[in-house]
Short mmCIF file of C-alpha atoms and ligand atoms in Angstrom, two decimals:
data_model
loop_
_atom_site.label_atom_id
_atom_site.label_comp_id
_atom_site.label_asym_id
_atom_site.label_seq_id
_atom_site.Cartn_x
_atom_site.Cartn_y
_atom_site.Cartn_z
CA MET U 1 1.38 14.51 -6.38
CA ARG U 2 -0.94 13.92 -9.33
CA ILE U 3 -2.49 10.49 -9.72
CA ASP U 4 -4.57 9.66 -12.83
CA ILE U 5 -6.81 6.55 -12.60
CA VAL U 6 -7.87 4.66 -15.70
CA SER U 7 -10.89 2.49 -14.76
CA ILE U 8 -14.33 1.58 -15.93
CA PHE U 9 -15.51 2.18 -12.32
CA PRO U 10 -14.18 5.67 -11.50
CA GLN U 11 -16.90 6.14 -8.86
CA LEU U 12 -15.57 3.23 -6.85
CA VAL U 13 -12.05 4.69 -6.75
CA LYS U 14 -13.31 8.16 -6.07
CA THR U 15 -14.47 7.03 -2.64
CA VAL U 16 -10.83 6.68 -1.50
CA GLY U 17 -10.75 10.46 -1.59
CA GLU U 18 -13.74 10.92 0.72
CA PHE U 19 -12.13 9.59 3.93
CA GLY U 20 -9.11 9.88 6.19
CA VAL U 21 -5.65 10.83 5.04
CA THR U 22 -6.54 10.88 1.29
CA ARG U 23 -9.37 13.32 1.92
CA ILE U 24 -6.99 15.55 3.94
CA ALA U 25 -4.34 15.32 1.11
CA LEU U 26 -6.96 16.38 -1.46
CA GLU U 27 -8.20 19.24 0.75
CA ARG U 28 -4.66 20.53 1.27
CA SER U 29 -4.02 20.23 -2.53
CA ILE U 30 -1.12 17.85 -1.72
CA LEU U 31 -2.83 15.22 -3.91
CA GLU U 32 -4.77 15.53 -7.10
CA LEU U 33 -6.92 12.65 -8.41
CA ASN U 34 -8.09 12.51 -11.99
CA PHE U 35 -10.20 9.82 -13.64
CA TRP U 36 -10.29 8.40 -17.18
CA ASP U 37 -13.03 6.02 -18.11
CA PRO U 38 -12.11 3.78 -21.11
CA ARG U 39 -15.76 3.64 -21.97
CA ASP U 40 -15.58 7.24 -23.03
CA TYR U 41 -13.12 6.22 -25.74
CA CYS U 42 -15.15 3.37 -27.33
CA GLU U 43 -15.82 3.46 -30.98
CA ASP U 44 -19.22 1.68 -30.64
CA ASN U 45 -22.46 2.98 -29.18
CA TYR U 46 -22.69 0.25 -26.54
CA ARG U 47 -19.57 1.52 -24.84
CA ARG U 48 -18.15 -2.00 -24.72
CA VAL U 49 -14.54 -2.35 -23.59
CA ASP U 50 -14.32 -6.14 -23.56
CA ASP U 51 -14.50 -9.03 -26.03
CA ARG U 52 -14.01 -12.79 -26.15
CA PRO U 53 -10.48 -14.15 -25.86
CA TYR U 54 -8.69 -15.28 -28.96
CA GLY U 55 -8.06 -19.05 -28.62
CA GLY U 56 -11.33 -19.54 -26.64
CA GLY U 57 -11.82 -20.11 -22.96
CA PRO U 58 -13.90 -18.48 -20.23
CA GLY U 59 -14.45 -14.81 -19.56
CA MET U 60 -13.84 -11.66 -21.47
CA VAL U 61 -10.72 -9.62 -22.11
CA MET U 62 -10.34 -5.86 -21.96
CA GLN U 63 -9.63 -4.49 -25.40
CA ALA U 64 -6.57 -2.46 -26.21
CA PRO U 65 -7.97 0.55 -28.16
CA PRO U 66 -10.19 2.19 -25.55
CA LEU U 67 -7.55 1.60 -22.87
CA ALA U 68 -4.84 2.99 -24.99
CA ALA U 69 -6.85 6.12 -25.78
CA ALA U 70 -7.71 6.63 -22.12
CA ILE U 71 -4.07 6.15 -20.99
CA ARG U 72 -2.75 8.49 -23.72
CA GLN U 73 -5.27 11.08 -22.75
CA ALA U 74 -4.20 10.78 -19.08
CA ARG U 75 -0.49 10.96 -20.12
CA SER U 76 -1.01 14.07 -22.17
CA ALA U 77 -2.66 15.68 -19.11
CA GLY U 78 -0.34 14.29 -16.39
CA GLU U 79 2.88 12.77 -17.92
CA GLY U 80 3.05 10.07 -15.27
CA ARG U 81 4.69 6.65 -15.12
CA VAL U 82 1.93 4.02 -15.94
CA ILE U 83 1.45 1.42 -13.18
CA GLY U 84 -0.74 -1.60 -14.04
CA LEU U 85 -2.47 -3.32 -11.10
CA SER U 86 -2.20 -7.00 -11.81
CA PRO U 87 -1.79 -10.34 -9.94
CA GLN U 88 1.12 -10.84 -12.29
CA GLY U 89 2.93 -7.74 -11.05
CA SER U 90 5.83 -7.49 -8.53
CA PRO U 91 4.54 -7.63 -4.94
CA LEU U 92 3.74 -4.17 -3.65
CA ASP U 93 5.89 -3.47 -0.63
CA GLN U 94 6.89 -0.48 1.47
CA ALA U 95 10.12 0.17 -0.49
CA THR U 96 8.07 0.34 -3.68
CA VAL U 97 5.60 2.75 -2.07
CA GLU U 98 8.38 4.93 -0.85
CA ARG U 99 10.00 4.97 -4.37
CA LEU U 100 6.69 5.74 -6.04
CA ALA U 101 5.83 8.46 -3.57
CA GLY U 102 8.81 10.41 -4.89
CA GLU U 103 7.23 10.61 -8.32
CA ARG U 104 5.48 13.88 -9.39
CA ALA U 105 2.69 12.01 -11.20
CA LEU U 106 1.45 8.42 -11.71
CA ILE U 107 -1.12 6.82 -13.90
CA LEU U 108 -2.81 3.77 -12.42
CA LEU U 109 -4.50 1.25 -14.69
CA ALA U 110 -7.22 -0.95 -13.27
CA GLY U 111 -8.18 -4.09 -15.15
CA ARG U 112 -11.47 -6.08 -14.97
CA TYR U 113 -12.73 -9.35 -16.45
CA GLU U 114 -10.04 -11.96 -17.19
CA GLY U 115 -7.53 -9.16 -17.65
CA ILE U 116 -6.14 -6.82 -20.33
CA ASP U 117 -5.01 -7.47 -23.92
CA GLN U 118 -1.22 -8.22 -23.61
CA ARG U 119 -0.33 -5.82 -26.42
CA LEU U 120 -1.74 -2.86 -24.43
CA LEU U 121 0.34 -3.90 -21.41
CA ASP U 122 3.48 -4.27 -23.52
CA MET U 123 2.99 -0.90 -25.19
CA GLU U 124 1.66 1.38 -22.49
CA VAL U 125 2.49 -0.04 -19.03
CA ASP U 126 5.81 0.84 -17.37
CA GLU U 127 5.43 -1.42 -14.24
CA GLU U 128 2.93 -3.94 -12.88
CA LEU U 129 2.22 -4.28 -9.23
CA SER U 130 0.27 -6.88 -7.27
CA ILE U 131 -1.29 -6.34 -3.85
CA GLY U 132 -0.86 -10.03 -3.00
CA ASP U 133 -1.06 -13.67 -4.09
CA TYR U 134 -4.84 -13.72 -4.49
CA VAL U 135 -7.22 -12.44 -7.14
CA VAL U 136 -9.79 -9.76 -6.73
CA ALA U 137 -12.44 -8.87 -9.37
CA GLY U 138 -10.85 -5.64 -10.50
CA GLY U 139 -7.86 -3.32 -10.25
CA GLU U 140 -9.87 -0.54 -8.47
CA LEU U 141 -9.37 -1.82 -4.92
CA PRO U 142 -5.62 -2.52 -5.54
CA ALA U 143 -5.33 1.02 -6.93
CA MET U 144 -7.03 2.39 -3.81
CA VAL U 145 -4.64 0.40 -1.60
CA LEU U 146 -1.68 1.97 -3.51
CA ILE U 147 -3.16 5.44 -3.26
CA GLU U 148 -3.54 5.28 0.53
CA ALA U 149 -0.14 3.83 0.96
CA LEU U 150 1.43 6.62 -1.20
CA VAL U 151 -0.48 9.40 0.53
CA ARG U 152 1.04 8.51 3.91
CA TYR U 153 4.40 9.40 2.44
CA LEU U 154 3.45 12.78 1.03
CA PRO U 155 4.85 15.65 3.17
CA GLY U 156 2.21 17.59 5.08
CA VAL U 157 -0.38 14.75 5.20
CA LEU U 158 0.23 12.95 8.44
CA GLY U 159 -0.07 14.90 11.72
CA ASN U 160 3.14 13.55 12.96
CA GLU U 161 5.80 13.58 10.23
CA GLU U 162 7.59 10.73 11.92
CA SER U 163 4.74 8.20 11.70
CA ALA U 164 5.35 6.88 8.22
CA GLN U 165 8.99 6.40 9.14
CA THR U 166 8.25 4.27 12.18
CA ASP U 167 5.48 2.19 10.56
CA SER U 168 5.89 -1.51 10.09
CA PHE U 169 8.33 -2.36 7.29
CA SER U 170 9.88 1.18 7.13
CA THR U 171 12.55 -0.06 9.37
CA GLU U 172 12.27 -3.60 7.96
CA LEU U 173 10.63 -4.55 11.34
CA LEU U 174 6.97 -4.80 12.30
CA ASP U 175 5.62 -1.94 14.39
CA TRP U 176 5.68 -2.11 18.18
CA PRO U 177 2.39 -2.38 20.15
CA HIS U 178 0.57 0.90 20.80
CA TYR U 179 -1.48 1.91 23.83
CA THR U 180 -3.66 4.88 24.76
CA ARG U 181 -6.07 5.89 27.58
CA PRO U 182 -7.51 4.37 29.79
CA GLU U 183 -4.45 3.24 31.69
CA ILE U 184 -6.30 0.11 32.91
CA PHE U 185 -8.79 -1.60 30.52
CA GLU U 186 -10.76 -4.55 32.01
CA GLY U 187 -7.92 -5.25 34.42
CA LYS U 188 -5.15 -4.99 31.80
CA GLN U 189 -2.52 -2.35 32.49
CA VAL U 190 -0.48 -0.35 30.04
CA PRO U 191 3.27 -1.48 30.19
CA SER U 192 4.81 0.57 33.01
CA THR U 193 7.82 1.71 30.91
CA LEU U 194 5.42 3.71 28.70
CA LEU U 195 4.12 5.60 31.73
CA GLY U 196 7.53 6.40 33.22
CA GLY U 197 8.63 9.26 31.01
CA ASN U 198 12.19 7.94 30.55
CA HIS U 199 12.69 8.50 26.79
CA ASN U 200 15.61 6.16 26.38
CA GLU U 201 13.84 3.37 28.25
CA ILE U 202 10.67 3.94 26.05
CA ARG U 203 12.84 3.84 22.95
CA ARG U 204 14.49 0.59 24.02
CA TRP U 205 11.09 -0.99 25.05
CA ARG U 206 9.62 -0.17 21.57
CA LEU U 207 12.67 -1.46 19.69
CA ARG U 208 12.66 -4.64 21.89
CA GLN U 209 8.93 -5.19 21.08
CA ALA U 210 9.41 -4.43 17.33
CA LEU U 211 12.27 -6.94 17.09
CA GLY U 212 10.33 -9.51 19.16
CA GLN U 213 7.12 -9.22 17.22
CA THR U 214 9.04 -9.51 13.98
CA TRP U 215 10.87 -12.58 15.27
CA LEU U 216 7.58 -14.17 16.31
CA ARG U 217 5.38 -13.24 13.29
CA ARG U 218 7.69 -12.55 10.36
CA PRO U 219 11.05 -14.32 10.88
CA ASP U 220 11.64 -14.03 7.12
CA LEU U 221 11.98 -10.22 7.58
CA LEU U 222 14.44 -10.61 10.44
CA ALA U 223 16.53 -13.08 8.48
CA LYS U 224 17.13 -10.50 5.85
CA ARG U 225 18.04 -7.69 8.22
CA PHE U 226 21.37 -6.80 9.79
CA LEU U 227 20.98 -6.39 13.56
CA SER U 228 23.22 -3.94 15.55
CA GLU U 229 24.74 -5.04 18.83
CA GLU U 230 22.00 -3.28 20.84
CA GLU U 231 19.31 -4.86 18.66
CA ARG U 232 20.74 -8.32 19.23
CA LEU U 233 20.77 -7.77 22.98
CA LEU U 234 17.19 -6.41 22.99
CA LEU U 235 15.95 -9.37 20.97
CA ASN U 236 17.62 -11.76 23.42
CA GLU U 237 15.93 -9.92 26.32
CA PHE U 238 12.56 -10.28 24.49
CA LYS U 239 13.17 -14.00 24.09
CA GLU U 240 14.17 -14.36 27.76
CA GLN U 241 11.07 -12.43 28.91
CA LEU U 242 8.88 -14.66 26.75
CA LYS U 243 10.42 -17.87 28.20
CA GLY U 244 9.80 -16.37 31.68
CA GLN U 245 6.10 -15.72 30.87
CA GLU U 246 5.69 -19.20 29.43
CA SER U 247 7.19 -20.99 32.44
CA SER U 248 5.25 -18.88 35.02
N1 SAM X 301 -7.16 -13.69 -14.94
C1 SAM X 301 -6.39 -12.92 -14.10
C2 SAM X 301 -5.38 -13.81 -13.42
O1 SAM X 301 -5.69 -14.98 -13.09
O2 SAM X 301 -4.26 -13.29 -13.07
C3 SAM X 301 -7.21 -12.20 -13.09
C4 SAM X 301 -7.93 -11.04 -13.59
S1 SAM X 301 -8.73 -10.20 -12.24
C5 SAM X 301 -10.28 -11.04 -12.19
C6 SAM X 301 -9.17 -8.68 -13.03
C7 SAM X 301 -8.30 -7.49 -12.68
O3 SAM X 301 -8.23 -7.35 -11.29
C8 SAM X 301 -6.85 -7.61 -13.06
O4 SAM X 301 -6.63 -7.18 -14.48
C9 SAM X 301 -6.13 -6.63 -12.15
O5 SAM X 301 -6.27 -5.31 -12.62
C10 SAM X 301 -7.05 -6.77 -10.93
N2 SAM X 301 -6.47 -7.60 -9.81
C11 SAM X 301 -6.88 -8.80 -9.39
N3 SAM X 301 -6.13 -9.29 -8.41
C12 SAM X 301 -5.17 -8.41 -8.21
C13 SAM X 301 -3.99 -8.30 -7.37
N4 SAM X 301 -3.73 -9.29 -6.48
N5 SAM X 301 -3.19 -7.28 -7.41
C14 SAM X 301 -3.44 -6.26 -8.28
N6 SAM X 301 -4.43 -6.27 -9.17
C15 SAM X 301 -5.29 -7.33 -9.09
#
């Protein structure tokens, strides 16, 4: 997958490629990152990309011309859909990540200051995405969040091809708890089912936990999801076990 990033802080976004799964994806040529700095497309010698807002008010606004030139340059090199990172965008979720991971190329636009001239957004941006209902200072970290989430879906990146499929949200449930060695840590034991080697029991334990944790922490997800007969039984078992623990 090719991802082009339009940002006045390319060095910041580049660090996402220095670690973990994104570094692996770059090393294996599964991912290609390219950077376009709007300051390289300024008309003036000061490389300014911002100006005061029409109508007055605090802060500065990113100007359309250098951003348009950078995006068009990126598009002529990569032909990707343009994604603007913005608190006004649709909430980024796993279904969106999965959909975008199927694209051959994407162009990510990171804003700064009070935001970007609306005409540029109307003319050049295909879709806006938000990483949550809060405001960070720039679109670089949101772009990095999106890149890491996308990379986990690219074939050949994760050691175990199944992991992205069993992550939280992929099944519209939260993930189950994970354990590794040592078997006993400060008196706390790994659940015995996970040590027993019975694959069906392990599968049922994980599904019961995933359903239970989603019911406890994100009932909104559960309310939207159809539960099979087995899932209903397992969730009831989780609730009964919890009641037992609380009363003991
Ligand atoms: N004035 C804007 C507002 O209230 O919505 C905030 C602008 S913010 C300081 C500057 C840039 O950071 C935005 O243009 C966007 O690219 C990025 N940004 C901030 N919060 C974000 C979020 N939750 N999701 C995605 N991008 C965000």
